[in-house]
XYZ file of C-alpha atoms in Angstrom:
412
model
C 87.349 121.105 85.844
C 90.702 123.017 84.991
C 92.470 122.646 88.433
C 91.081 118.837 88.763
C 92.392 117.429 85.296
C 95.888 119.550 85.786
C 97.121 118.053 89.223
C 95.793 114.745 88.000
C 98.186 115.375 84.625
C 100.823 117.125 87.107
C 100.863 114.194 89.062
C 101.711 111.686 86.700
C 104.017 113.334 84.536
C 106.951 113.474 86.605
C 111.021 113.034 85.542
C 112.120 109.261 86.265
C 115.955 108.507 85.435
C 115.638 104.744 84.231
C 112.752 103.052 83.180
C 109.836 103.188 85.883
C 109.372 99.432 86.824
C 112.935 98.885 88.539
C 112.924 102.798 89.218
C 109.803 101.602 91.221
C 111.875 98.700 93.132
C 114.667 100.522 93.793
C 112.591 103.214 95.751
C 110.862 101.157 97.769
C 114.184 99.384 98.450
C 115.920 102.476 99.075
C 112.863 103.490 101.492
C 113.177 100.313 103.192
C 116.756 101.160 103.722
C 116.236 104.660 105.401
C 113.780 102.894 107.594
C 116.266 99.852 109.090
C 118.505 99.887 112.198
C 121.259 97.669 112.141
C 123.375 96.110 109.278
C 121.602 94.363 105.801
C 121.606 90.503 106.530
C 118.848 89.150 104.526
C 115.960 91.094 101.830
C 112.914 89.607 101.002
C 111.007 90.681 98.069
C 107.392 90.893 96.564
C 105.969 91.816 93.585
C 103.119 91.191 91.593
C 103.232 89.313 87.837
C 103.292 93.076 85.408
C 106.106 94.415 87.458
C 107.950 91.342 88.054
C 108.335 91.263 84.050
C 108.805 94.730 82.997
C 111.791 94.325 85.385
C 113.560 91.516 84.485
C 115.446 92.672 81.662
C 115.308 96.133 80.798
C 118.633 97.940 81.564
C 118.994 99.863 84.681
C 121.110 103.239 85.279
C 124.363 102.848 86.085
C 125.144 99.528 86.092
C 126.397 97.497 83.572
C 123.281 94.149 85.198
C 120.239 93.765 84.682
C 117.448 91.416 86.801
C 114.795 92.336 89.474
C 117.669 90.819 92.381
C 120.055 93.829 91.141
C 117.084 96.149 91.091
C 116.599 95.969 94.460
C 120.475 95.770 95.050
C 121.243 99.337 93.021
C 118.225 100.690 95.496
C 119.470 99.559 98.594
C 123.738 100.525 97.852
C 122.881 103.980 95.982
C 118.714 105.094 95.489
C 118.057 108.348 97.297
C 114.779 107.671 98.119
C 114.408 111.849 98.940
C 114.374 111.974 95.005
C 110.997 110.056 94.259
C 111.129 108.563 90.510
C 114.149 110.308 90.190
C 115.972 107.932 93.208
C 118.325 106.089 90.405
C 119.707 109.236 88.873
C 123.191 109.696 91.234
C 124.263 106.008 90.973
C 128.014 105.610 90.622
C 130.487 102.686 90.102
C 130.629 102.165 94.244
C 127.001 101.929 94.742
C 127.740 99.341 91.611
C 129.972 97.247 93.634
C 128.302 97.232 97.095
C 125.727 96.199 94.667
C 127.285 92.997 93.846
C 127.591 92.254 97.377
C 124.369 92.483 98.494
C 123.139 90.414 95.405
C 123.100 87.475 97.604
C 122.006 88.504 100.187
C 118.216 89.093 98.055
C 115.313 86.640 97.970
C 112.804 87.593 94.819
C 109.442 85.820 94.549
C 106.183 86.803 92.450
C 103.172 87.252 94.391
C 100.227 86.212 92.094
C 97.299 87.174 94.614
C 98.013 90.909 93.690
C 96.163 92.562 90.728
C 97.375 96.230 91.488
C 101.384 97.810 90.552
C 102.618 96.008 93.827
C 106.126 95.725 95.626
C 106.615 94.532 99.346
C 110.508 95.086 100.949
C 111.653 93.495 103.918
C 114.551 93.835 105.115
C 116.461 92.249 108.530
C 119.374 92.968 110.860
C 120.227 91.517 113.963
C 117.846 94.523 116.016
C 115.796 95.464 113.287
C 112.957 93.702 110.712
C 110.919 96.479 108.583
C 108.667 96.274 105.854
C 108.223 99.163 103.007
C 104.989 98.615 100.454
C 104.285 100.190 97.347
C 100.324 100.029 96.161
C 98.666 100.949 93.360
C 101.014 102.973 91.439
C 105.357 103.197 91.039
C 105.996 105.939 93.980
C 103.017 105.228 96.047
C 104.324 104.261 99.119
C 101.512 103.313 101.489
C 102.856 101.317 104.092
C 106.985 101.471 106.426
C 106.574 99.555 109.185
C 108.837 97.738 111.598
C 108.043 93.836 112.708
C 105.534 92.330 113.654
C 103.180 92.922 110.420
C 99.499 92.491 109.748
C 98.753 91.105 106.422
C 98.374 93.570 103.693
C 94.968 93.694 102.236
C 95.281 95.812 98.349
C 93.941 98.806 98.457
C 90.808 100.341 95.681
C 92.527 104.066 94.102
C 90.346 103.965 91.495
C 88.976 107.502 90.658
C 85.607 106.911 88.662
C 85.844 110.891 88.555
C 87.015 110.632 85.070
C 84.895 108.545 83.697
C 81.923 111.405 83.309
C 84.630 113.706 81.544
C 83.708 114.158 77.242
C 86.071 114.873 74.431
C 84.514 118.593 74.829
C 85.480 118.697 78.213
C 89.327 117.840 77.849
C 89.211 120.344 75.096
C 87.957 123.019 76.990
C 90.851 121.880 79.355
C 93.341 122.450 76.660
C 91.703 125.412 75.116
C 91.338 127.686 78.503
C 93.900 126.060 81.263
C 96.753 128.919 81.566
C 99.503 128.403 79.492
C 102.652 129.427 82.757
C 100.738 126.629 84.374
C 102.247 124.477 81.321
C 105.626 125.156 81.437
C 105.985 121.435 83.164
C 105.344 119.728 79.924
C 107.897 122.303 77.916
C 110.325 120.754 79.965
C 109.220 117.307 79.531
C 110.225 118.026 75.869
C 113.291 119.111 76.885
C 113.952 116.638 78.389
C 112.631 114.050 76.559
C 114.418 115.395 73.321
C 117.557 115.349 75.131
C 117.476 111.479 75.477
C 116.619 111.294 72.256
C 119.463 112.875 71.197
C 121.565 110.512 73.121
C 119.638 107.469 71.447
C 120.806 108.253 67.921
C 124.391 107.511 68.955
C 122.970 103.874 70.332
C 122.272 100.515 68.022
C 118.815 101.452 67.083
C 119.571 105.018 65.776
C 122.770 104.703 64.553
C 120.744 101.740 62.222
C 117.947 104.269 61.456
C 120.536 106.690 60.346
C 121.927 103.628 57.573
C 118.827 103.073 56.391
C 118.300 106.348 55.355
C 121.672 107.210 53.634
C 120.403 103.735 51.928
C 117.121 105.470 50.328
C 115.563 102.622 52.562
C 113.480 105.831 54.564
C 112.611 109.065 53.055
C 112.457 112.421 54.649
C 108.969 112.763 55.916
C 106.723 113.883 58.835
C 105.850 110.460 59.481
C 109.487 109.004 59.849
C 111.188 111.712 61.845
C 108.510 111.578 64.589
C 109.412 108.169 64.255
C 113.126 108.435 64.749
C 112.655 110.754 67.369
C 110.865 108.552 69.684
C 112.271 105.021 68.676
C 115.454 106.419 69.529
C 114.580 108.406 72.990
C 112.638 104.884 74.226
C 116.000 102.700 72.901
C 118.592 104.946 74.831
C 115.886 104.243 77.781
C 115.961 101.132 77.633
C 119.320 100.680 77.574
C 119.856 102.281 80.832
C 121.167 105.636 79.999
C 121.408 107.886 82.417
C 119.627 110.281 81.991
C 115.978 111.478 82.959
C 112.729 111.103 80.817
C 109.803 113.143 81.985
C 106.689 110.283 81.971
C 103.411 109.639 81.725
C 101.094 107.671 84.001
C 104.090 105.417 85.399
C 105.948 105.096 82.217
C 108.760 107.102 80.137
C 107.748 105.180 77.037
C 104.415 106.245 77.414
C 105.811 109.682 78.355
C 108.296 109.890 75.047
C 105.279 108.677 73.399
C 103.339 111.492 73.959
C 105.389 114.010 74.528
C 107.366 114.005 71.513
C 105.084 112.552 69.154
C 102.905 115.959 69.605
C 105.690 117.815 69.695
C 107.756 116.510 66.611
C 105.049 116.636 64.589
C 104.536 120.482 65.524
C 108.352 120.974 64.740
C 108.009 119.621 61.587
C 104.620 121.118 60.591
C 105.968 124.940 62.301
C 103.176 124.560 64.693
C 103.753 127.596 67.623
C 105.227 126.837 71.036
C 101.505 127.764 73.013
C 99.935 125.384 70.596
C 101.661 122.466 70.805
C 102.142 122.678 74.898
C 97.401 122.960 74.823
C 98.026 119.887 72.396
C 100.056 117.907 74.803
C 97.733 119.307 77.542
C 94.538 117.589 75.884
C 96.678 114.317 74.826
C 97.628 113.859 78.328
C 93.926 114.221 79.607
C 92.687 111.795 77.337
C 95.508 109.427 78.397
C 94.634 109.939 81.675
C 91.087 108.783 80.956
C 92.627 105.568 78.594
C 94.372 104.300 81.374
C 91.633 104.786 84.115
C 90.143 101.681 81.807
C 93.400 100.389 81.045
C 95.276 100.068 85.222
C 98.754 101.520 85.737
C 100.402 97.813 83.846
C 98.953 95.969 81.506
C 98.962 93.129 79.316
C 98.567 95.456 76.280
C 101.383 97.764 75.046
C 100.016 101.354 76.617
C 102.837 103.081 74.103
C 100.069 101.568 71.067
C 96.321 101.861 73.195
C 97.067 104.680 75.487
C 99.697 107.472 74.696
C 100.139 106.585 71.222
C 96.151 107.116 70.873
C 96.812 110.231 73.194
C 98.686 111.730 70.497
C 97.340 111.083 67.822
C 93.865 112.979 69.474
C 96.509 115.892 70.615
C 98.103 115.920 67.362
C 94.081 115.858 65.650
C 93.317 119.132 67.855
C 96.521 120.552 67.247
C 95.664 120.506 63.461
C 92.393 122.047 64.379
C 90.374 118.785 64.193
C 86.640 118.583 65.731
C 85.803 116.146 68.576
C 84.423 114.046 66.185
C 88.088 113.812 63.888
C 89.476 113.187 67.883
C 87.092 110.235 68.157
C 87.730 108.734 65.210
C 91.738 108.910 65.088
C 91.195 107.196 68.071
C 89.056 104.517 66.236
C 91.528 104.107 63.616
C 94.310 103.707 66.579
C 92.350 101.164 67.871
C 90.979 99.062 64.665
C 94.463 98.406 64.383
C 97.284 97.632 66.717
C 94.156 96.770 69.570
C 95.989 93.762 70.825
C 100.045 94.594 70.756
C 100.972 92.582 73.674
C 103.498 93.957 76.627
C 106.126 91.753 77.025
C 108.228 93.253 79.487
C 110.495 96.294 79.188
C 113.602 96.171 77.199
C 115.714 97.637 74.186
C 112.690 96.185 71.460
C 110.304 98.642 73.053
C 111.443 101.129 70.887
C 110.260 99.382 67.888
C 107.195 99.116 69.133
C 107.282 102.765 69.865
C 107.923 103.266 66.525
C 105.349 101.343 65.524
C 102.950 103.018 67.459
C 103.607 107.131 66.970
C 104.164 106.188 63.519
C 100.280 105.263 62.781
C 99.764 107.520 65.723
C 100.868 110.522 62.921
C 98.817 109.137 60.089
C 96.456 107.896 61.789
C 95.526 112.094 62.881
C 96.444 112.650 59.384
C 93.059 110.381 58.064
C 90.624 111.500 60.350
C 91.667 114.786 59.401
C 90.873 114.136 55.814
C 88.130 112.210 56.377
C 89.008 108.506 57.012
C 87.736 106.565 59.936
C 87.665 102.753 61.052
C 83.959 102.338 61.768
C 82.388 102.303 64.550
C 80.894 98.874 64.008
C 84.084 97.200 63.508
C 85.506 94.629 66.483
C 85.397 96.321 69.314
C 85.128 99.760 68.380
C 81.844 101.817 69.359
C 80.716 105.112 68.720
C 81.103 107.033 72.251
C 84.713 107.692 74.249
C 83.366 105.506 77.442
C 82.440 102.408 75.454
C 85.790 102.566 73.303
C 87.914 102.438 76.474
C 85.538 100.361 78.617
C 85.477 97.237 75.511
C 89.371 98.230 75.745
C 89.667 97.605 79.115
C 87.117 94.487 78.944
C 90.083 92.917 76.607
C 93.010 93.573 78.670
C 91.768 93.348 82.233
C 89.459 90.326 81.528
C 90.057 89.066 77.958
C 93.748 88.879 77.695
C 94.422 88.064 81.931
C 95.684 84.462 80.739
C 97.773 85.666 78.201
C 99.970 87.602 80.812
C 100.766 84.426 82.859
C 101.327 83.272 79.622
C 103.863 85.745 78.727
C 105.735 85.541 82.017
C 105.742 82.116 81.989
C 107.946 81.885 78.911
C 110.221 85.466 79.905
C 110.544 83.484 83.102
C 111.762 80.108 81.482
C 114.369 81.526 79.112
Protein backbone atom coordinates (compact mmCIF):
# COMPACT_ATOMS: atom_id res chain seq x y z
CA UNK A 1 0.00 0.00 0.00
CA UNK A 2 2.73 2.50 0.96
CA UNK A 3 4.61 2.12 -2.32
CA UNK A 4 1.42 2.48 -4.36
CA UNK A 5 0.23 5.64 -2.61
CA UNK A 6 3.69 7.19 -2.50
CA UNK A 7 4.13 6.67 -6.24
CA UNK A 8 0.67 8.11 -6.90
CA UNK A 9 1.50 11.21 -4.86
CA UNK A 10 4.95 11.64 -6.42
CA UNK A 11 3.35 11.51 -9.87
CA UNK A 12 1.06 14.47 -9.11
CA UNK A 13 3.26 16.61 -6.85
CA UNK A 14 5.67 18.25 -9.30
CA UNK A 15 7.10 21.77 -9.80
CA UNK A 16 5.60 24.07 -12.43
CA UNK A 17 6.33 27.67 -13.36
CA UNK A 18 3.05 29.40 -14.12
CA UNK A 19 -0.58 28.34 -14.04
CA UNK A 20 -0.72 24.71 -15.12
CA UNK A 21 -3.29 25.19 -17.90
CA UNK A 22 -1.11 27.64 -19.90
CA UNK A 23 1.80 25.35 -19.03
CA UNK A 24 -0.01 22.30 -20.48
CA UNK A 25 -0.72 24.22 -23.68
CA UNK A 26 2.86 25.52 -23.91
CA UNK A 27 4.33 22.06 -23.23
CA UNK A 28 2.19 20.57 -25.99
CA UNK A 29 3.20 23.33 -28.43
CA UNK A 30 6.91 23.13 -27.54
CA UNK A 31 6.85 19.37 -28.10
CA UNK A 32 5.27 19.88 -31.53
CA UNK A 33 7.91 22.50 -32.44
CA UNK A 34 10.71 20.13 -31.43
CA UNK A 35 9.37 17.50 -33.84
CA UNK A 36 8.58 19.72 -36.85
CA UNK A 37 10.89 19.86 -39.86
CA UNK A 38 11.12 23.30 -41.40
CA UNK A 39 9.84 26.75 -40.46
CA UNK A 40 6.40 27.12 -38.88
CA UNK A 41 3.87 28.59 -41.30
CA UNK A 42 0.53 27.65 -39.62
CA UNK A 43 -0.60 26.60 -36.13
CA UNK A 44 -3.97 25.03 -35.27
CA UNK A 45 -4.81 24.27 -31.64
CA UNK A 46 -7.90 22.58 -30.15
CA UNK A 47 -8.70 22.03 -26.47
CA UNK A 48 -11.48 21.03 -24.11
CA UNK A 49 -13.77 23.57 -22.46
CA UNK A 50 -12.14 23.46 -19.01
CA UNK A 51 -8.60 23.94 -20.31
CA UNK A 52 -9.77 26.86 -22.44
CA UNK A 53 -11.55 28.38 -19.43
CA UNK A 54 -8.49 28.20 -17.21
CA UNK A 55 -6.01 29.52 -19.78
CA UNK A 56 -8.09 32.42 -21.04
CA UNK A 57 -7.29 35.19 -18.58
CA UNK A 58 -4.44 34.11 -16.32
CA UNK A 59 -0.89 35.49 -16.24
CA UNK A 60 1.79 33.77 -18.32
CA UNK A 61 5.36 33.64 -16.96
CA UNK A 62 7.80 35.90 -18.79
CA UNK A 63 5.30 37.90 -20.89
CA UNK A 64 2.85 40.73 -20.13
CA UNK A 65 0.15 39.57 -22.56
CA UNK A 66 -2.53 37.00 -21.76
CA UNK A 67 -4.79 34.70 -23.72
CA UNK A 68 -4.81 31.16 -25.07
CA UNK A 69 -3.04 32.03 -28.33
CA UNK A 70 -0.24 33.64 -26.34
CA UNK A 71 0.14 30.46 -24.28
CA UNK A 72 0.73 28.62 -27.56
CA UNK A 73 3.06 31.30 -28.93
CA UNK A 74 5.25 31.35 -25.82
CA UNK A 75 5.55 27.58 -25.88
CA UNK A 76 6.58 27.68 -29.54
CA UNK A 77 8.97 30.59 -29.09
CA UNK A 78 10.86 29.53 -25.99
CA UNK A 79 9.30 26.59 -24.20
CA UNK A 80 11.74 23.89 -23.09
CA UNK A 81 9.77 20.64 -23.38
CA UNK A 82 12.54 18.68 -21.64
CA UNK A 83 11.62 20.50 -18.40
CA UNK A 84 8.07 19.13 -18.38
CA UNK A 85 5.73 21.29 -16.31
CA UNK A 86 8.55 23.79 -15.84
CA UNK A 87 8.51 24.36 -19.63
CA UNK A 88 8.16 28.16 -19.19
CA UNK A 89 10.80 28.51 -16.48
CA UNK A 90 13.38 30.03 -18.85
CA UNK A 91 11.30 32.48 -20.92
CA UNK A 92 13.22 35.67 -21.80
CA UNK A 93 12.39 38.94 -23.56
CA UNK A 94 13.83 37.48 -26.78
CA UNK A 95 11.33 34.64 -26.53
CA UNK A 96 8.58 37.17 -25.84
CA UNK A 97 9.33 39.09 -29.05
CA UNK A 98 9.42 35.86 -31.05
CA UNK A 99 6.04 34.87 -29.55
CA UNK A 100 4.52 38.16 -30.72
CA UNK A 101 5.73 37.39 -34.26
CA UNK A 102 4.09 33.95 -34.13
CA UNK A 103 0.68 35.12 -32.86
CA UNK A 104 -0.84 35.85 -36.32
CA UNK A 105 -0.16 32.24 -37.36
CA UNK A 106 -2.17 30.70 -34.49
CA UNK A 107 -5.79 29.54 -34.69
CA UNK A 108 -7.46 28.33 -31.46
CA UNK A 109 -10.68 26.32 -31.24
CA UNK A 110 -12.68 24.67 -28.47
CA UNK A 111 -13.36 20.96 -28.92
CA UNK A 112 -16.64 20.43 -27.09
CA UNK A 113 -16.61 16.69 -27.83
CA UNK A 114 -13.84 16.12 -25.27
CA UNK A 115 -14.66 15.54 -21.61
CA UNK A 116 -11.07 14.89 -20.44
CA UNK A 117 -8.38 17.53 -20.25
CA UNK A 118 -7.39 17.69 -23.92
CA UNK A 119 -5.12 19.81 -26.10
CA UNK A 120 -4.04 19.15 -29.68
CA UNK A 121 -1.50 21.22 -31.60
CA UNK A 122 -0.98 20.84 -35.35
CA UNK A 123 2.05 22.63 -36.83
CA UNK A 124 2.58 23.04 -40.57
CA UNK A 125 5.72 23.93 -42.48
CA UNK A 126 6.64 23.72 -46.18
CA UNK A 127 8.00 20.21 -45.65
CA UNK A 128 6.15 18.68 -42.68
CA UNK A 129 2.96 18.58 -40.57
CA UNK A 130 3.11 17.46 -36.93
CA UNK A 131 0.32 16.73 -34.45
CA UNK A 132 0.85 16.47 -30.68
CA UNK A 133 -1.98 15.40 -28.33
CA UNK A 134 -2.22 15.76 -24.55
CA UNK A 135 -5.01 13.72 -22.96
CA UNK A 136 -6.24 13.30 -19.39
CA UNK A 137 -3.49 15.14 -17.48
CA UNK A 138 -1.54 18.34 -18.04
CA UNK A 139 1.71 16.59 -19.00
CA UNK A 140 0.33 13.35 -20.43
CA UNK A 141 1.39 13.62 -24.07
CA UNK A 142 -0.07 10.55 -25.75
CA UNK A 143 0.75 11.18 -29.41
CA UNK A 144 3.52 12.83 -31.45
CA UNK A 145 2.69 12.17 -35.10
CA UNK A 146 3.55 13.27 -38.63
CA UNK A 147 0.82 13.57 -41.27
CA UNK A 148 -1.35 11.86 -42.38
CA UNK A 149 -3.32 11.57 -39.13
CA UNK A 150 -6.00 9.14 -37.99
CA UNK A 151 -8.91 10.46 -35.87
CA UNK A 152 -7.95 10.36 -32.19
CA UNK A 153 -10.29 8.69 -29.70
CA UNK A 154 -9.88 9.97 -26.12
CA UNK A 155 -8.66 7.37 -23.68
CA UNK A 156 -9.99 6.46 -20.24
CA UNK A 157 -7.19 6.78 -17.70
CA UNK A 158 -9.38 6.26 -14.63
CA UNK A 159 -7.83 4.08 -11.91
CA UNK A 160 -10.62 2.67 -9.77
CA UNK A 161 -8.21 1.10 -7.26
CA UNK A 162 -8.36 4.17 -5.01
CA UNK A 163 -12.06 3.62 -4.38
CA UNK A 164 -11.33 0.72 -2.03
CA UNK A 165 -9.19 2.85 0.29
CA UNK A 166 -10.40 4.15 3.64
CA UNK A 167 -9.36 6.92 6.01
CA UNK A 168 -7.72 4.21 8.12
CA UNK A 169 -5.64 3.14 5.11
CA UNK A 170 -4.50 6.70 4.47
CA UNK A 171 -3.59 7.06 8.16
CA UNK A 172 -1.52 3.87 8.10
CA UNK A 173 0.32 5.16 5.06
CA UNK A 174 1.08 8.53 6.64
CA UNK A 175 2.13 6.92 9.92
CA UNK A 176 4.52 4.40 8.38
CA UNK A 177 5.92 5.81 5.13
CA UNK A 178 9.68 6.32 5.45
CA UNK A 179 10.39 9.94 6.32
CA UNK A 180 13.26 10.33 3.87
CA UNK A 181 10.84 9.50 1.06
CA UNK A 182 8.84 12.65 1.89
CA UNK A 183 11.69 15.06 1.15
CA UNK A 184 9.87 16.24 -1.99
CA UNK A 185 7.04 17.49 0.25
CA UNK A 186 9.52 19.53 2.30
CA UNK A 187 10.81 20.96 -0.98
CA UNK A 188 7.21 21.84 -1.81
CA UNK A 189 6.78 23.73 1.46
CA UNK A 190 9.94 25.76 0.83
CA UNK A 191 9.07 26.41 -2.83
CA UNK A 192 5.53 27.57 -2.11
CA UNK A 193 6.59 29.73 0.83
CA UNK A 194 9.01 31.52 -1.53
CA UNK A 195 6.12 32.27 -3.91
CA UNK A 196 4.05 33.52 -0.97
CA UNK A 197 6.87 35.87 0.00
CA UNK A 198 6.89 37.26 -3.55
CA UNK A 199 3.13 37.73 -3.31
CA UNK A 200 3.47 39.93 -0.23
CA UNK A 201 4.87 42.67 -2.50
CA UNK A 202 1.95 42.49 -4.96
CA UNK A 203 -1.46 44.23 -4.66
CA UNK A 204 -3.17 41.41 -2.75
CA UNK A 205 -0.38 41.11 -0.19
CA UNK A 206 -0.14 44.87 0.24
CA UNK A 207 -3.92 45.09 0.74
CA UNK A 208 -3.84 42.43 3.44
CA UNK A 209 -1.00 44.27 5.18
CA UNK A 210 -2.99 47.52 5.05
CA UNK A 211 -6.07 45.83 6.53
CA UNK A 212 -3.93 44.46 9.36
CA UNK A 213 -2.39 47.87 10.04
CA UNK A 214 -5.88 49.42 10.24
CA UNK A 215 -6.93 46.79 12.77
CA UNK A 216 -9.47 45.11 10.48
CA UNK A 217 -7.56 41.82 10.63
CA UNK A 218 -6.08 40.48 13.85
CA UNK A 219 -3.09 38.26 14.43
CA UNK A 220 -4.58 34.77 14.52
CA UNK A 221 -3.87 31.27 13.27
CA UNK A 222 -6.70 31.41 10.75
CA UNK A 223 -5.80 34.81 9.30
CA UNK A 224 -2.08 34.07 9.11
CA UNK A 225 -2.76 30.87 7.17
CA UNK A 226 -5.07 32.80 4.84
CA UNK A 227 -2.43 35.47 4.27
CA UNK A 228 0.34 33.00 3.45
CA UNK A 229 -1.75 30.90 1.06
CA UNK A 230 -3.58 33.71 -0.75
CA UNK A 231 -0.40 35.74 -1.32
CA UNK A 232 1.14 32.69 -2.98
CA UNK A 233 -1.93 32.19 -5.15
CA UNK A 234 -2.03 35.82 -6.28
CA UNK A 235 1.65 35.75 -7.21
CA UNK A 236 1.21 32.59 -9.25
CA UNK A 237 -1.90 33.86 -11.02
CA UNK A 238 -0.10 37.10 -11.86
CA UNK A 239 2.52 35.16 -13.79
CA UNK A 240 5.42 35.47 -11.34
CA UNK A 241 8.31 33.49 -12.83
CA UNK A 242 8.90 31.24 -9.82
CA UNK A 243 8.17 27.52 -9.58
CA UNK A 244 5.26 26.25 -7.49
CA UNK A 245 4.93 22.71 -6.17
CA UNK A 246 1.67 21.54 -7.69
CA UNK A 247 -0.85 18.94 -6.57
CA UNK A 248 -2.94 16.86 -9.00
CA UNK A 249 -2.08 19.17 -11.89
CA UNK A 250 -2.73 22.49 -10.15
CA UNK A 251 -0.43 25.04 -8.56
CA UNK A 252 -3.28 26.61 -6.60
CA UNK A 253 -4.21 23.20 -5.25
CA UNK A 254 -0.58 22.62 -4.33
CA UNK A 255 -0.45 25.97 -2.55
CA UNK A 256 -3.76 25.35 -0.76
CA UNK A 257 -2.94 21.84 0.42
CA UNK A 258 0.75 22.18 1.25
CA UNK A 259 0.80 25.68 2.74
CA UNK A 260 -2.42 25.33 4.76
CA UNK A 261 -0.98 22.37 6.64
CA UNK A 262 2.55 23.82 6.79
CA UNK A 263 1.46 27.28 7.94
CA UNK A 264 -0.74 25.76 10.64
CA UNK A 265 2.18 23.62 11.79
CA UNK A 266 4.48 26.64 11.93
CA UNK A 267 1.95 28.70 13.88
CA UNK A 268 1.40 25.91 16.41
CA UNK A 269 5.01 24.74 16.67
CA UNK A 270 4.34 21.26 15.28
CA UNK A 271 7.54 19.24 14.61
CA UNK A 272 8.63 18.96 10.99
CA UNK A 273 8.16 15.19 10.82
CA UNK A 274 4.55 15.43 11.97
CA UNK A 275 3.93 18.23 9.48
CA UNK A 276 5.33 16.23 6.57
CA UNK A 277 3.32 13.16 7.51
CA UNK A 278 0.20 15.34 7.73
CA UNK A 279 0.87 16.70 4.24
CA UNK A 280 1.32 13.12 2.99
CA UNK A 281 -2.00 12.18 4.60
CA UNK A 282 -3.69 15.19 2.98
CA UNK A 283 -2.17 14.32 -0.40
CA UNK A 284 -3.64 10.82 -0.19
CA UNK A 285 -7.08 12.24 0.64
CA UNK A 286 -6.72 14.69 -2.26
CA UNK A 287 -5.98 11.85 -4.68
CA UNK A 288 -9.19 10.19 -3.54
CA UNK A 289 -11.22 13.39 -3.97
CA UNK A 290 -9.82 14.14 -7.42
CA UNK A 291 -10.58 10.59 -8.55
CA UNK A 292 -14.27 11.47 -8.26
CA UNK A 293 -14.00 15.09 -9.47
CA UNK A 294 -11.68 14.60 -12.45
CA UNK A 295 -8.58 16.55 -13.48
CA UNK A 296 -10.52 19.74 -14.23
CA UNK A 297 -13.99 20.58 -12.96
CA UNK A 298 -16.68 23.23 -12.92
CA UNK A 299 -16.23 23.27 -9.13
CA UNK A 300 -13.30 25.02 -7.47
CA UNK A 301 -10.98 22.19 -6.46
CA UNK A 302 -9.10 24.51 -4.11
CA UNK A 303 -12.17 24.31 -1.90
CA UNK A 304 -13.68 20.85 -2.40
CA UNK A 305 -10.45 18.88 -2.93
CA UNK A 306 -7.20 20.48 -1.74
CA UNK A 307 -8.82 22.68 0.92
CA UNK A 308 -10.85 19.76 2.21
CA UNK A 309 -7.75 17.54 2.19
CA UNK A 310 -5.71 20.14 4.03
CA UNK A 311 -8.41 20.26 6.68
CA UNK A 312 -8.17 16.48 7.04
CA UNK A 313 -4.39 16.83 7.25
CA UNK A 314 -4.69 19.31 10.11
CA UNK A 315 -6.99 16.96 12.04
CA UNK A 316 -4.48 14.13 11.51
CA UNK A 317 -1.60 16.40 12.57
CA UNK A 318 -3.42 17.40 15.76
CA UNK A 319 -4.09 13.78 16.76
CA UNK A 320 -7.71 13.60 15.66
CA UNK A 321 -9.57 10.36 15.05
CA UNK A 322 -10.75 8.92 11.73
CA UNK A 323 -14.26 10.02 12.63
CA UNK A 324 -13.03 13.57 13.20
CA UNK A 325 -11.30 13.48 9.80
CA UNK A 326 -14.66 12.60 8.22
CA UNK A 327 -16.33 15.27 10.35
CA UNK A 328 -14.05 18.01 9.05
CA UNK A 329 -14.68 16.92 5.46
CA UNK A 330 -18.40 17.30 6.05
CA UNK A 331 -17.79 20.69 7.68
CA UNK A 332 -16.03 21.85 4.50
CA UNK A 333 -18.45 20.35 1.98
CA UNK A 334 -21.43 21.52 4.00
CA UNK A 335 -20.20 25.09 3.44
CA UNK A 336 -18.58 25.67 0.04
CA UNK A 337 -19.33 22.61 -2.10
CA UNK A 338 -20.97 24.90 -4.66
CA UNK A 339 -18.04 27.25 -5.28
CA UNK A 340 -17.65 27.43 -9.05
CA UNK A 341 -14.46 27.52 -11.09
CA UNK A 342 -14.71 30.46 -13.49
CA UNK A 343 -11.22 30.25 -14.88
CA UNK A 344 -7.74 30.91 -13.56
CA UNK A 345 -6.95 34.54 -12.68
CA UNK A 346 -5.76 36.69 -9.76
CA UNK A 347 -9.24 36.46 -8.22
CA UNK A 348 -8.44 32.84 -7.38
CA UNK A 349 -6.46 34.25 -4.45
CA UNK A 350 -9.77 35.21 -2.86
CA UNK A 351 -11.10 31.67 -3.30
CA UNK A 352 -7.89 30.25 -1.82
CA UNK A 353 -8.27 32.68 1.10
CA UNK A 354 -11.85 31.52 1.72
CA UNK A 355 -10.97 27.84 1.30
CA UNK A 356 -7.94 27.80 3.58
CA UNK A 357 -9.67 29.82 6.27
CA UNK A 358 -12.58 27.38 6.25
CA UNK A 359 -10.12 24.48 6.16
CA UNK A 360 -8.49 25.55 9.43
CA UNK A 361 -11.76 26.48 11.12
CA UNK A 362 -13.47 23.22 10.07
CA UNK A 363 -10.59 21.16 11.41
CA UNK A 364 -10.56 22.91 14.75
CA UNK A 365 -14.33 22.63 15.07
CA UNK A 366 -14.22 18.91 14.26
CA UNK A 367 -11.52 18.44 16.90
CA UNK A 368 -13.82 20.13 19.38
CA UNK A 369 -16.87 18.02 18.62
CA UNK A 370 -18.67 20.21 16.07
CA UNK A 371 -19.59 18.59 12.76
CA UNK A 372 -22.10 19.04 9.98
CA UNK A 373 -24.46 16.07 10.05
CA UNK A 374 -24.46 13.40 7.36
CA UNK A 375 -28.19 13.96 6.78
CA UNK A 376 -27.54 17.51 5.55
CA UNK A 377 -27.83 18.16 1.81
CA UNK A 378 -25.42 16.18 -0.36
CA UNK A 379 -23.35 14.89 2.58
CA UNK A 380 -22.96 11.27 3.69
CA UNK A 381 -21.82 9.18 6.64
CA UNK A 382 -18.88 7.53 4.84
CA UNK A 383 -15.98 8.53 2.62
CA UNK A 384 -17.08 6.82 -0.59
CA UNK A 385 -20.64 8.13 -0.62
CA UNK A 386 -19.46 11.63 0.30
CA UNK A 387 -17.31 11.88 -2.82
CA UNK A 388 -19.66 9.93 -5.05
CA UNK A 389 -22.28 12.56 -4.29
CA UNK A 390 -19.84 15.41 -4.87
CA UNK A 391 -18.63 13.91 -8.15
CA UNK A 392 -22.21 13.53 -9.34
CA UNK A 393 -22.89 17.20 -8.64
CA UNK A 394 -19.68 18.30 -10.41
CA UNK A 395 -19.74 16.04 -13.44
CA UNK A 396 -23.45 15.59 -14.09
CA UNK A 397 -25.50 18.21 -12.31
CA UNK A 398 -23.27 21.20 -13.11
CA UNK A 399 -22.13 20.28 -16.63
CA UNK A 400 -24.50 22.89 -18.17
CA UNK A 401 -23.13 25.50 -15.73
CA UNK A 402 -19.62 25.00 -17.11
CA UNK A 403 -20.79 25.82 -20.63
CA UNK A 404 -22.63 28.90 -19.34
CA UNK A 405 -19.51 30.10 -17.50
CA UNK A 406 -17.33 29.81 -20.60
CA UNK A 407 -19.98 31.48 -22.77
CA UNK A 408 -19.98 34.50 -20.44
CA UNK A 409 -16.17 34.62 -20.42
CA UNK A 410 -15.91 34.44 -24.21
CA UNK A 411 -18.44 37.25 -24.64
CA UNK A 412 -16.28 39.50 -22.46
